[in-house]
Amino acid sequence: MSSYRTEAVVIKSSDFGEADRLLTLYTRNKGKLSAIAKGVKKPESRKAGSVDLLSHVSLYLAEGRSLDIILEASLLNTFSNLRQNLHLIASCYAILELVDQITPDRQENIELFRLLTQVLTKLDEVVKDEDAGKILTAFKIKLLTNTGFRPQLVKCANCSSILTTASNRFSAALGGVLCGACGNLDKASRPISTQAIKILRFIQDEDYDQVMKLDYPKVLGMEVEQQIRYYLEYLLEKELKSNHFVEKVNGLSS
């Protein structure tokens, strides 16, 4: 049985028998994989607390036929600050679910691992609740780029003409914005404002610090988020469960 070391973020966790836990990990070197943390629910376990959901950990694992086995685990970051804030927790759950749903098993993507640890670190530093939503939206857009689904926001996704300010629509099926002349090609496409297109373009290419400096009306932020949500649900062919949690938490402070 071969073994290996890697860093990972615990993106999913469930009970597995009386003493074990089944974990879904997003690892630095092997992408997403499932592993068993044996005996971790026992009070005397040295791994207890080291493999909790939303933890960045260093692992030593043995390869199994279908599930790898965690032999050693040490914490690198618990992101303790964000765990005290419901808005940040909601954003994190959305991020973890999205990574779990959009990524294939055991396909190395070091850049995505970097994006994941980076966004969790940034959320852990957030002071204002409203920044959590901006960071979540920015992560979704950057994840789309990383996984090969970067939306076309500069030229028409159908005819490649430069977009103007008139009657643009966003088409999930065609992967971007349609000009006024092509808007009827996809009956499921949605109107998108010029302001929303500009914000999406900015977020695609700027870091989180610059994104948090953006100042725009709440209704415009909702439009941007809804367009990205529509695109993701088309790609995944399902609605993300965490959307309802995020909406409920946001509703508590509105």
PDB file of C-alpha atoms in Angstrom:
ATOM      1  CA  MET A   1       0.000   0.000   0.000  1.00  0.00           C
ATOM      2  CA  SER A   2       1.642   3.250  -1.134  1.00  0.00           C
ATOM      3  CA  SER A   3       1.446   6.444   0.903  1.00  0.00           C
ATOM      4  CA  TYR A   4       1.814  10.157   0.255  1.00  0.00           C
ATOM      5  CA  ARG A   5       1.777  13.579   1.903  1.00  0.00           C
ATOM      6  CA  THR A   6      -0.294  16.536   0.777  1.00  0.00           C
ATOM      7  CA  GLU A   7      -2.079  19.653   1.964  1.00  0.00           C
ATOM      8  CA  ALA A   8      -5.869  19.661   1.840  1.00  0.00           C
ATOM      9  CA  VAL A   9      -9.012  21.577   2.721  1.00  0.00           C
ATOM     10  CA  VAL A  10     -11.829  19.518   4.236  1.00  0.00           C
ATOM     11  CA  ILE A  11     -14.828  20.369   2.049  1.00  0.00           C
ATOM     12  CA  LYS A  12     -17.276  17.697   3.259  1.00  0.00           C
ATOM     13  CA  SER A  13     -17.581  15.475   6.322  1.00  0.00           C
ATOM     14  CA  SER A  14     -19.968  12.750   7.473  1.00  0.00           C
ATOM     15  CA  ASP A  15     -20.106   9.957  10.043  1.00  0.00           C
ATOM     16  CA  PHE A  16     -18.743   6.606   8.913  1.00  0.00           C
ATOM     17  CA  GLY A  17     -19.482   3.909  11.443  1.00  0.00           C
ATOM     18  CA  GLU A  18     -19.223   4.473  15.182  1.00  0.00           C
ATOM     19  CA  ALA A  19     -15.751   6.003  15.368  1.00  0.00           C
ATOM     20  CA  ASP A  20     -14.739   7.074  11.858  1.00  0.00           C
ATOM     21  CA  ARG A  21     -15.515   9.962   9.546  1.00  0.00           C
ATOM     22  CA  LEU A  22     -15.743  10.021   5.757  1.00  0.00           C
ATOM     23  CA  LEU A  23     -14.136  13.168   4.393  1.00  0.00           C
ATOM     24  CA  THR A  24     -14.126  14.821   1.015  1.00  0.00           C
ATOM     25  CA  LEU A  25     -10.832  16.644   0.611  1.00  0.00           C
ATOM     26  CA  TYR A  26      -9.618  19.112  -1.941  1.00  0.00           C
ATOM     27  CA  THR A  27      -5.902  18.427  -2.019  1.00  0.00           C
ATOM     28  CA  ARG A  28      -2.991  20.352  -3.424  1.00  0.00           C
ATOM     29  CA  ASN A  29      -1.528  17.449  -5.401  1.00  0.00           C
ATOM     30  CA  LYS A  30      -4.404  15.113  -6.242  1.00  0.00           C
ATOM     31  CA  GLY A  31      -7.463  17.339  -6.555  1.00  0.00           C
ATOM     32  CA  LYS A  32     -10.681  16.164  -4.931  1.00  0.00           C
ATOM     33  CA  LEU A  33     -10.715  12.787  -3.210  1.00  0.00           C
ATOM     34  CA  SER A  34     -12.469  10.861  -0.453  1.00  0.00           C
ATOM     35  CA  ALA A  35     -10.660   9.560   2.615  1.00  0.00           C
ATOM     36  CA  ILE A  36     -11.420   7.857   5.910  1.00  0.00           C
ATOM     37  CA  ALA A  37     -10.298   9.354   9.212  1.00  0.00           C
ATOM     38  CA  LYS A  38     -10.279   6.231  11.384  1.00  0.00           C
ATOM     39  CA  GLY A  39     -11.106   6.567  15.061  1.00  0.00           C
ATOM     40  CA  VAL A  40     -11.345  10.341  14.811  1.00  0.00           C
ATOM     41  CA  LYS A  41     -14.569  10.455  16.851  1.00  0.00           C
ATOM     42  CA  LYS A  42     -12.871   8.844  19.848  1.00  0.00           C
ATOM     43  CA  PRO A  43     -11.925  11.396  22.551  1.00  0.00           C
ATOM     44  CA  GLU A  44      -8.365  10.091  22.708  1.00  0.00           C
ATOM     45  CA  SER A  45      -7.771  10.327  18.946  1.00  0.00           C
ATOM     46  CA  ARG A  46      -4.751  12.442  18.018  1.00  0.00           C
ATOM     47  CA  LYS A  47      -6.518  13.393  14.784  1.00  0.00           C
ATOM     48  CA  ALA A  48      -9.603  14.746  16.596  1.00  0.00           C
ATOM     49  CA  GLY A  49     -10.042  18.417  15.785  1.00  0.00           C
ATOM     50  CA  SER A  50      -7.477  18.265  13.001  1.00  0.00           C
ATOM     51  CA  VAL A  51      -9.824  17.169  10.236  1.00  0.00           C
ATOM     52  CA  ASP A  52     -12.924  19.251  10.903  1.00  0.00           C
ATOM     53  CA  LEU A  53     -14.939  20.721   8.061  1.00  0.00           C
ATOM     54  CA  LEU A  54     -13.390  23.904   6.657  1.00  0.00           C
ATOM     55  CA  SER A  55      -9.903  23.147   7.973  1.00  0.00           C
ATOM     56  CA  HIS A  56      -6.665  23.555   6.020  1.00  0.00           C
ATOM     57  CA  VAL A  57      -4.537  20.576   6.994  1.00  0.00           C
ATOM     58  CA  SER A  58      -1.318  18.737   6.249  1.00  0.00           C
ATOM     59  CA  LEU A  59      -1.982  15.022   5.759  1.00  0.00           C
ATOM     60  CA  TYR A  60      -0.147  11.741   5.449  1.00  0.00           C
ATOM     61  CA  LEU A  61      -2.389   9.196   3.695  1.00  0.00           C
ATOM     62  CA  ALA A  62      -2.311   5.603   2.543  1.00  0.00           C
ATOM     63  CA  GLU A  63      -3.883   4.825  -0.818  1.00  0.00           C
ATOM     64  CA  GLY A  64      -6.821   2.424  -0.688  1.00  0.00           C
ATOM     65  CA  ARG A  65      -8.829   0.699  -3.392  1.00  0.00           C
ATOM     66  CA  SER A  66     -11.666   3.200  -3.288  1.00  0.00           C
ATOM     67  CA  LEU A  67     -10.982   5.337  -0.224  1.00  0.00           C
ATOM     68  CA  ASP A  68      -7.659   6.613   1.041  1.00  0.00           C
ATOM     69  CA  ILE A  69      -6.880   6.396   4.758  1.00  0.00           C
ATOM     70  CA  ILE A  70      -5.600   9.318   6.811  1.00  0.00           C
ATOM     71  CA  LEU A  71      -2.611   8.178   8.858  1.00  0.00           C
ATOM     72  CA  GLU A  72      -1.488  11.549  10.220  1.00  0.00           C
ATOM     73  CA  ALA A  73      -3.064  15.006  10.289  1.00  0.00           C
ATOM     74  CA  SER A  74      -1.868  18.390  11.478  1.00  0.00           C
ATOM     75  CA  LEU A  75      -3.706  21.706  11.332  1.00  0.00           C
ATOM     76  CA  LEU A  76      -2.364  24.527   9.201  1.00  0.00           C
ATOM     77  CA  ASN A  77      -5.316  26.912   9.545  1.00  0.00           C
ATOM     78  CA  THR A  78      -8.707  26.606  11.233  1.00  0.00           C
ATOM     79  CA  PHE A  79      -9.926  30.002   9.952  1.00  0.00           C
ATOM     80  CA  SER A  80     -11.113  30.646  13.494  1.00  0.00           C
ATOM     81  CA  ASN A  81     -12.276  34.232  12.929  1.00  0.00           C
ATOM     82  CA  LEU A  82     -14.787  33.443  10.203  1.00  0.00           C
ATOM     83  CA  ARG A  83     -16.295  30.667  12.312  1.00  0.00           C
ATOM     84  CA  GLN A  84     -17.673  33.353  14.641  1.00  0.00           C
ATOM     85  CA  ASN A  85     -19.668  35.142  11.922  1.00  0.00           C
ATOM     86  CA  LEU A  86     -22.792  33.672  10.343  1.00  0.00           C
ATOM     87  CA  HIS A  87     -22.395  35.672   7.107  1.00  0.00           C
ATOM     88  CA  LEU A  88     -18.876  34.342   6.636  1.00  0.00           C
ATOM     89  CA  ILE A  89     -19.879  30.782   7.499  1.00  0.00           C
ATOM     90  CA  ALA A  90     -22.664  30.937   4.903  1.00  0.00           C
ATOM     91  CA  SER A  91     -20.222  32.158   2.244  1.00  0.00           C
ATOM     92  CA  CYS A  92     -17.780  29.388   3.153  1.00  0.00           C
ATOM     93  CA  TYR A  93     -20.419  26.669   2.901  1.00  0.00           C
ATOM     94  CA  ALA A  94     -21.338  27.989  -0.544  1.00  0.00           C
ATOM     95  CA  ILE A  95     -17.683  27.869  -1.599  1.00  0.00           C
ATOM     96  CA  LEU A  96     -17.154  24.333  -0.311  1.00  0.00           C
ATOM     97  CA  GLU A  97     -20.314  23.030  -1.976  1.00  0.00           C
ATOM     98  CA  LEU A  98     -19.416  24.678  -5.266  1.00  0.00           C
ATOM     99  CA  VAL A  99     -15.901  23.221  -5.291  1.00  0.00           C
ATOM    100  CA  ASP A 100     -17.333  19.795  -4.476  1.00  0.00           C
ATOM    101  CA  GLN A 101     -19.929  19.974  -7.262  1.00  0.00           C
ATOM    102  CA  ILE A 102     -17.864  21.482 -10.074  1.00  0.00           C
ATOM    103  CA  THR A 103     -14.615  19.509  -9.750  1.00  0.00           C
ATOM    104  CA  PRO A 104     -13.898  15.946 -10.946  1.00  0.00           C
ATOM    105  CA  ASP A 105     -12.301  13.360  -8.674  1.00  0.00           C
ATOM    106  CA  ARG A 106      -8.521  12.999  -8.503  1.00  0.00           C
ATOM    107  CA  GLN A 107      -7.616  15.631 -11.066  1.00  0.00           C
ATOM    108  CA  GLU A 108      -4.744  17.806  -9.908  1.00  0.00           C
ATOM    109  CA  ASN A 109      -5.425  21.539 -10.034  1.00  0.00           C
ATOM    110  CA  ILE A 110      -2.856  23.349  -7.924  1.00  0.00           C
ATOM    111  CA  GLU A 111      -4.164  26.747  -8.990  1.00  0.00           C
ATOM    112  CA  LEU A 112      -7.670  25.866  -7.770  1.00  0.00           C
ATOM    113  CA  PHE A 113      -6.232  24.696  -4.449  1.00  0.00           C
ATOM    114  CA  ARG A 114      -4.482  28.067  -4.205  1.00  0.00           C
ATOM    115  CA  LEU A 115      -7.742  29.882  -5.034  1.00  0.00           C
ATOM    116  CA  LEU A 116      -9.567  27.919  -2.337  1.00  0.00           C
ATOM    117  CA  THR A 117      -7.072  28.577   0.453  1.00  0.00           C
ATOM    118  CA  GLN A 118      -6.758  32.192  -0.670  1.00  0.00           C
ATOM    119  CA  VAL A 119     -10.500  32.904  -0.521  1.00  0.00           C
ATOM    120  CA  LEU A 120     -10.862  31.249   2.891  1.00  0.00           C
ATOM    121  CA  THR A 121      -7.948  33.300   4.205  1.00  0.00           C
ATOM    122  CA  LYS A 122      -9.501  36.470   2.801  1.00  0.00           C
ATOM    123  CA  LEU A 123     -12.888  35.697   4.375  1.00  0.00           C
ATOM    124  CA  ASP A 124     -11.118  35.065   7.680  1.00  0.00           C
ATOM    125  CA  GLU A 125      -9.839  38.662   7.506  1.00  0.00           C
ATOM    126  CA  VAL A 126     -13.186  40.285   6.643  1.00  0.00           C
ATOM    127  CA  VAL A 127     -14.384  43.068   8.930  1.00  0.00           C
ATOM    128  CA  LYS A 128     -17.608  44.177   7.185  1.00  0.00           C
ATOM    129  CA  ASP A 129     -20.370  41.620   6.565  1.00  0.00           C
ATOM    130  CA  GLU A 130     -21.168  43.071   3.140  1.00  0.00           C
ATOM    131  CA  ASP A 131     -17.662  42.194   1.949  1.00  0.00           C
ATOM    132  CA  ALA A 132     -18.472  38.490   2.356  1.00  0.00           C
ATOM    133  CA  GLY A 133     -20.955  38.657  -0.524  1.00  0.00           C
ATOM    134  CA  LYS A 134     -18.484  40.457  -2.773  1.00  0.00           C
ATOM    135  CA  ILE A 135     -15.789  37.885  -2.045  1.00  0.00           C
ATOM    136  CA  LEU A 136     -18.184  34.983  -2.649  1.00  0.00           C
ATOM    137  CA  THR A 137     -19.244  36.394  -6.020  1.00  0.00           C
ATOM    138  CA  ALA A 138     -15.614  37.045  -6.962  1.00  0.00           C
ATOM    139  CA  PHE A 139     -14.641  33.479  -6.066  1.00  0.00           C
ATOM    140  CA  LYS A 140     -17.423  32.068  -8.231  1.00  0.00           C
ATOM    141  CA  ILE A 141     -16.214  34.103 -11.217  1.00  0.00           C
ATOM    142  CA  LYS A 142     -12.571  33.132 -10.661  1.00  0.00           C
ATOM    143  CA  LEU A 143     -13.576  29.476 -10.262  1.00  0.00           C
ATOM    144  CA  LEU A 144     -15.423  29.605 -13.586  1.00  0.00           C
ATOM    145  CA  THR A 145     -12.253  30.896 -15.234  1.00  0.00           C
ATOM    146  CA  ASN A 146     -10.110  28.223 -13.593  1.00  0.00           C
ATOM    147  CA  THR A 147     -12.386  25.356 -14.617  1.00  0.00           C
ATOM    148  CA  GLY A 148     -12.677  26.451 -18.250  1.00  0.00           C
ATOM    149  CA  PHE A 149     -16.056  28.205 -18.100  1.00  0.00           C
ATOM    150  CA  ARG A 150     -14.944  31.849 -18.096  1.00  0.00           C
ATOM    151  CA  PRO A 151     -17.953  33.816 -19.369  1.00  0.00           C
ATOM    152  CA  GLN A 152     -17.472  35.977 -22.457  1.00  0.00           C
ATOM    153  CA  LEU A 153     -18.125  39.549 -21.350  1.00  0.00           C
ATOM    154  CA  VAL A 154     -16.326  41.668 -23.952  1.00  0.00           C
ATOM    155  CA  LYS A 155     -17.597  40.325 -27.278  1.00  0.00           C
ATOM    156  CA  CYS A 156     -20.894  38.723 -28.231  1.00  0.00           C
ATOM    157  CA  ALA A 157     -20.714  35.037 -27.320  1.00  0.00           C
ATOM    158  CA  ASN A 158     -22.304  34.206 -30.684  1.00  0.00           C
ATOM    159  CA  CYS A 159     -21.120  36.630 -33.384  1.00  0.00           C
ATOM    160  CA  SER A 160     -18.023  38.052 -31.626  1.00  0.00           C
ATOM    161  CA  SER A 161     -19.015  41.668 -32.250  1.00  0.00           C
ATOM    162  CA  ILE A 162     -17.935  44.128 -29.569  1.00  0.00           C
ATOM    163  CA  LEU A 163     -20.735  44.643 -27.063  1.00  0.00           C
ATOM    164  CA  THR A 164     -22.486  47.999 -26.941  1.00  0.00           C
ATOM    165  CA  THR A 165     -24.835  49.391 -24.322  1.00  0.00           C
ATOM    166  CA  ALA A 166     -28.015  48.303 -26.092  1.00  0.00           C
ATOM    167  CA  SER A 167     -30.211  45.299 -25.230  1.00  0.00           C
ATOM    168  CA  ASN A 168     -27.580  42.765 -24.148  1.00  0.00           C
ATOM    169  CA  ARG A 169     -28.582  39.384 -22.746  1.00  0.00           C
ATOM    170  CA  PHE A 170     -26.644  36.749 -20.799  1.00  0.00           C
ATOM    171  CA  SER A 171     -26.796  33.220 -22.206  1.00  0.00           C
ATOM    172  CA  ALA A 172     -25.664  30.356 -19.985  1.00  0.00           C
ATOM    173  CA  ALA A 173     -25.944  27.940 -22.911  1.00  0.00           C
ATOM    174  CA  LEU A 174     -23.617  30.029 -25.091  1.00  0.00           C
ATOM    175  CA  GLY A 175     -21.310  30.963 -22.243  1.00  0.00           C
ATOM    176  CA  GLY A 176     -21.579  34.720 -22.125  1.00  0.00           C
ATOM    177  CA  VAL A 177     -23.267  37.930 -23.165  1.00  0.00           C
ATOM    178  CA  LEU A 178     -25.199  38.183 -26.432  1.00  0.00           C
ATOM    179  CA  CYS A 179     -25.467  41.428 -28.364  1.00  0.00           C
ATOM    180  CA  GLY A 180     -28.848  42.926 -29.206  1.00  0.00           C
ATOM    181  CA  ALA A 181     -28.874  41.287 -32.637  1.00  0.00           C
ATOM    182  CA  CYS A 182     -28.188  37.785 -31.256  1.00  0.00           C
ATOM    183  CA  GLY A 183     -30.239  37.976 -28.084  1.00  0.00           C
ATOM    184  CA  ASN A 184     -33.142  35.958 -29.478  1.00  0.00           C
ATOM    185  CA  LEU A 185     -30.941  32.943 -30.291  1.00  0.00           C
ATOM    186  CA  ASP A 186     -31.302  31.621 -26.750  1.00  0.00           C
ATOM    187  CA  LYS A 187     -34.841  31.873 -25.403  1.00  0.00           C
ATOM    188  CA  ALA A 188     -33.554  31.119 -21.901  1.00  0.00           C
ATOM    189  CA  SER A 189     -31.103  34.039 -21.936  1.00  0.00           C
ATOM    190  CA  ARG A 190     -31.624  36.854 -19.469  1.00  0.00           C
ATOM    191  CA  PRO A 191     -31.361  40.632 -19.816  1.00  0.00           C
ATOM    192  CA  ILE A 192     -28.160  42.011 -18.327  1.00  0.00           C
ATOM    193  CA  SER A 193     -27.426  45.659 -17.631  1.00  0.00           C
ATOM    194  CA  THR A 194     -24.345  47.478 -18.861  1.00  0.00           C
ATOM    195  CA  GLN A 195     -23.385  48.203 -15.248  1.00  0.00           C
ATOM    196  CA  ALA A 196     -23.514  44.500 -14.345  1.00  0.00           C
ATOM    197  CA  ILE A 197     -21.302  43.629 -17.323  1.00  0.00           C
ATOM    198  CA  LYS A 198     -18.740  46.221 -16.204  1.00  0.00           C
ATOM    199  CA  ILE A 199     -18.665  44.846 -12.661  1.00  0.00           C
ATOM    200  CA  LEU A 200     -18.294  41.269 -13.893  1.00  0.00           C
ATOM    201  CA  ARG A 201     -15.407  42.285 -16.159  1.00  0.00           C
ATOM    202  CA  PHE A 202     -13.678  44.029 -13.265  1.00  0.00           C
ATOM    203  CA  ILE A 203     -14.086  41.091 -10.897  1.00  0.00           C
ATOM    204  CA  GLN A 204     -12.747  38.619 -13.468  1.00  0.00           C
ATOM    205  CA  ASP A 205      -9.327  40.237 -13.509  1.00  0.00           C
ATOM    206  CA  GLU A 206      -8.861  41.955 -10.148  1.00  0.00           C
ATOM    207  CA  ASP A 207      -7.891  40.584  -6.734  1.00  0.00           C
ATOM    208  CA  TYR A 208     -10.151  40.459  -3.687  1.00  0.00           C
ATOM    209  CA  ASP A 209      -8.782  43.662  -2.172  1.00  0.00           C
ATOM    210  CA  GLN A 210      -9.748  45.609  -5.285  1.00  0.00           C
ATOM    211  CA  VAL A 211     -13.144  43.890  -5.447  1.00  0.00           C
ATOM    212  CA  MET A 212     -13.926  44.917  -1.862  1.00  0.00           C
ATOM    213  CA  LYS A 213     -13.264  48.554  -2.789  1.00  0.00           C
ATOM    214  CA  LEU A 214     -16.103  48.479  -5.319  1.00  0.00           C
ATOM    215  CA  ASP A 215     -19.067  50.585  -4.277  1.00  0.00           C
ATOM    216  CA  TYR A 216     -22.340  49.872  -6.053  1.00  0.00           C
ATOM    217  CA  PRO A 217     -26.044  49.737  -5.173  1.00  0.00           C
ATOM    218  CA  LYS A 218     -27.343  46.599  -3.486  1.00  0.00           C
ATOM    219  CA  VAL A 219     -29.764  45.957  -6.354  1.00  0.00           C
ATOM    220  CA  LEU A 220     -26.848  45.913  -8.816  1.00  0.00           C
ATOM    221  CA  GLY A 221     -24.933  43.479  -6.623  1.00  0.00           C
ATOM    222  CA  MET A 222     -27.989  41.228  -6.598  1.00  0.00           C
ATOM    223  CA  GLU A 223     -28.147  41.329 -10.399  1.00  0.00           C
ATOM    224  CA  VAL A 224     -24.487  40.348 -10.717  1.00  0.00           C
ATOM    225  CA  GLU A 225     -24.911  37.466  -8.266  1.00  0.00           C
ATOM    226  CA  GLN A 226     -28.100  36.240  -9.974  1.00  0.00           C
ATOM    227  CA  GLN A 227     -26.410  36.157 -13.389  1.00  0.00           C
ATOM    228  CA  ILE A 228     -23.538  34.050 -12.044  1.00  0.00           C
ATOM    229  CA  ARG A 229     -25.938  31.811 -10.130  1.00  0.00           C
ATOM    230  CA  TYR A 230     -27.968  31.251 -13.313  1.00  0.00           C
ATOM    231  CA  TYR A 231     -24.791  30.310 -15.211  1.00  0.00           C
ATOM    232  CA  LEU A 232     -23.567  27.914 -12.518  1.00  0.00           C
ATOM    233  CA  GLU A 233     -26.924  26.175 -12.209  1.00  0.00           C
ATOM    234  CA  TYR A 234     -26.944  25.648 -15.966  1.00  0.00           C
ATOM    235  CA  LEU A 235     -23.454  24.127 -15.879  1.00  0.00           C
ATOM    236  CA  LEU A 236     -24.155  21.924 -12.857  1.00  0.00           C
ATOM    237  CA  GLU A 237     -27.704  21.069 -13.944  1.00  0.00           C
ATOM    238  CA  LYS A 238     -28.863  21.596 -10.372  1.00  0.00           C
ATOM    239  CA  GLU A 239     -29.439  24.267  -7.763  1.00  0.00           C
ATOM    240  CA  LEU A 240     -26.847  24.562  -5.029  1.00  0.00           C
ATOM    241  CA  LYS A 241     -28.324  23.848  -1.597  1.00  0.00           C
ATOM    242  CA  SER A 242     -26.154  26.487   0.046  1.00  0.00           C
ATOM    243  CA  ASN A 243     -27.923  29.247  -1.922  1.00  0.00           C
ATOM    244  CA  HIS A 244     -30.891  29.037   0.428  1.00  0.00           C
ATOM    245  CA  PHE A 245     -28.664  29.277   3.506  1.00  0.00           C
ATOM    246  CA  VAL A 246     -26.884  32.350   2.114  1.00  0.00           C
ATOM    247  CA  GLU A 247     -30.224  33.991   1.257  1.00  0.00           C
ATOM    248  CA  LYS A 248     -31.625  33.257   4.717  1.00  0.00           C
ATOM    249  CA  VAL A 249     -28.579  34.718   6.460  1.00  0.00           C
ATOM    250  CA  ASN A 250     -28.620  37.803   4.250  1.00  0.00           C
ATOM    251  CA  GLY A 251     -32.318  38.218   4.976  1.00  0.00           C
ATOM    252  CA  LEU A 252     -31.621  38.386   8.704  1.00  0.00           C
ATOM    253  CA  SER A 253     -29.592  41.556   8.242  1.00  0.00           C
ATOM    254  CA  SER A 254     -31.644  43.248   5.520  1.00  0.00           C
TER     255      SER A 254
END
